[in-house]
């Protein structure tokens, strides 16, 4: 067994023959298929006489416990397979194993009742089965799902109970579900963890806690979630635990006593409905279907489809609507043929007829947004059709007014910086920890953020700070301990607003391994804590310990507890739904969980009016609605699949004897300095690591690495990031996005399959083989050139420049010891040619100015790609560090820098003169401006 098996418990379990382990949390679709293929291979080998029956028995026994959590093949068919083996009928056992394996692979069991019939030998090898079932017979297939029934009845009764449930099906049901039975708390928890097809759970009172199977990892995971065997095992407690790992599941409680009391219990809020157990099963059946329908409903998309079916004459703009000018044209008909008629039938510039207005939604868009709020755990959602670039600007504009201070990660996406320009807010830039070796930044340490708040407090300016604005996860996968950051900041400033740019990690909501590290996941945890009376005690105990006037050093060292009585929980999240879910490009959402939203609702309306197009794309809005539906119904499995694919890539690259000679995917140990990993977690691939360790790291560590974001080091193969990206795209049809000086970023997402992994691995093998060949053929000189290139990419890396400072000309409103500045004035100063000058980046003039002054002050943003963060912002004083970095950059794309003209600078003296003139006409400002002017001139 490799160490990877510990975390991917399952795939090799079957080989190791560990019987009855149930805590194989990543035994998702593809790994399970591998197990079934292995069973089939062993059955066929037994049939051929090349292995003993015992080898097949071992494999079957190893799978049995976990197979109990899936409807197909389910206990009856599984028992039939065992019987055939016991009867020494090798041919029939091999046939049956192959049939199950193929049905799982093609998902045909979801559409064909014959797959469930032991006696129908419906050829599992039928070619039609390799097509998705819905495409086979022209008939619209009803979506299939599975429902978990926890039962205190003996397992022998479960097949009969399942039959009773199946008899409730009616032709008019919109969905078909299969029941899955389990008998304990632990089994229910594991089934919910491993079976992504589950949409609902029915829980009665009175069942044991412990599974009859072994589950050491499960018990460790449950412990980190605070669930142990020492309390009463109630249905409500199980409901709570299930909702913690999969909030999108519907949970129904059955009770034959005290239903009224249960219904009034606040912890029953997470339950969809409570039934008196002896009530008609049909009601439960209908409630299950209604619950699925509530997630399946897509108000805007449903209505758009209805609209497209109506015969409508259009006398407004948008001639493309209905497609007549396209399909009748000799010249652009191929457009119609390429996109299909529905695109045109579903186009309209109307906002009536159920199409609603994105600017002031009251109908189907409003309802779709409300459903998205439910799915993502927010109070409100804004759909945005110009990407998160726009969502960020909307949030920043709505939350900040001129002069407000925002603590911002300097390394964040440019939309935040431009948002500051728009709003006139003063950014107080904070720095992420540098990863100089890879020419990238990590995330901002909490100590840096707390220090910023404490310095503003010392300066008497805490009231001016409105917002903390951070990127989570970062491009490269650093996830904050979101809850801890918010709690500790709220302990210093109880009404601080948080904006989490989760452009990359909207999908994280649907994984229990990532959700607590998201804005909405953490906000829900804090909300629950605020409601708990123990929170006030915890606060008061800490206050007593800290005493009257704790020093900043003490506050920095302490994990601060906020005062639950004064906290105003105000959390915003933006996400590029198109980056991690099934939305069309530019589809984005802005999520709101803000107890004081009513105080800023009007500002958000203005932000929508400012930024939303008056002609938003209907298909884009519909895709946001659909992406939400998909994530609520199958997001859990899809995200698990993305994680599983990532772990496969990580293992394949790092353990392949040839690939690993030149390439490496970085683990948490390389991406996150040890001081931010108190749990000691190093990597998903480290020896002995289990999901319990992962859960602990996720809970405790300051930063956590999203496994789906893989930094592949290519400098060790003598490629710089841009070059390697180009090679993969042009020669091997592999596209990726971000690069650094010596790495590229691979991302797995809900769309990836094992074939993609196979393709990538083959390509890396081919490239590594090519390098070997070249080195072997080129002799000493080739080897020396290769080593020199690797050295230059991996060792001779430029230091990353920190933000220097705003020029005093833009700090008239700033504190004396804090670094914020008026970025907007600087930005607009550049509109006046007389205030600007150009200095060549390379040349004596630049060096002289650095040495003797006057200060060089950037007139605009300068953003090189990669790495993609602004090394200069308007109003920033250029330092030797930033100039050195610019000079060493060997990238082609530098936004805001024209090589032919040089650096665009503001003339600070001219600006100071202008400010002085302004001060005369605005005497209130005179003192501050003159002081700033004196400081500037002195400097
Ligand atoms: C952190 C971050 N925020 C926001 C954006 C912008 O998102 P969009 O492309 O949806 O406009 C990006 C784009 O790469 C990003 O990396």
mmCIF file of C-alpha atoms and ligand atoms in Angstrom, residues 386-389 392 413 471 475 501 503-504 576 578-579, ligand 1:
data_model
loop_
_atom_site.group_PDB
_atom_site.id
_atom_site.type_symbol
_atom_site.label_atom_id
_atom_site.label_comp_id
_atom_site.label_asym_id
_atom_site.label_seq_id
_atom_site.Cartn_x
_atom_site.Cartn_y
_atom_site.Cartn_z
ATOM 1 C CA UNK A 386 -19.930 41.100 -16.138
ATOM 2 C CA UNK A 387 -17.816 38.813 -14.029
ATOM 3 C CA UNK A 388 -16.489 39.196 -10.523
ATOM 4 C CA UNK A 389 -14.490 42.138 -11.821
ATOM 5 C CA UNK A 392 -16.055 43.502 -6.625
ATOM 6 C CA UNK A 413 -7.400 41.461 -8.165
ATOM 7 C CA UNK A 471 -8.951 37.125 -1.597
ATOM 8 C CA UNK A 475 -5.141 32.279 -7.212
ATOM 9 C CA UNK A 501 -13.264 37.723 -3.005
ATOM 10 C CA UNK A 503 -13.776 34.371 -7.380
ATOM 11 C CA UNK A 504 -12.115 30.964 -7.590
ATOM 12 C CA UNK A 576 -17.049 33.916 -10.401
ATOM 13 C CA UNK A 578 -18.324 30.728 -14.264
ATOM 14 C CA UNK A 579 -14.921 29.821 -12.867
HETATM 15 C C1 LIG B 1 -9.151 36.904 -7.236
HETATM 16 C C2 LIG B 1 -9.931 37.331 -8.441
HETATM 17 N N1 LIG B 1 -10.986 38.138 -8.301
HETATM 18 C C3 LIG B 1 -11.719 38.548 -9.341
HETATM 19 C C4 LIG B 1 -11.415 38.147 -10.614
HETATM 20 C C5 LIG B 1 -12.244 38.634 -11.753
HETATM 21 O O1 LIG B 1 -13.216 37.705 -12.062
HETATM 22 P P1 LIG B 1 -13.960 37.676 -13.464
HETATM 23 O O2 LIG B 1 -13.009 37.067 -14.423
HETATM 24 O O3 LIG B 1 -15.157 36.822 -13.187
HETATM 25 O O4 LIG B 1 -14.325 39.063 -13.815
HETATM 26 C C6 LIG B 1 -10.323 37.311 -10.829
HETATM 27 C C7 LIG B 1 -9.970 36.892 -12.187
HETATM 28 O O5 LIG B 1 -9.063 36.210 -12.469
HETATM 29 C C8 LIG B 1 -9.553 36.899 -9.714
HETATM 30 O O6 LIG B 1 -8.474 36.128 -9.861
#
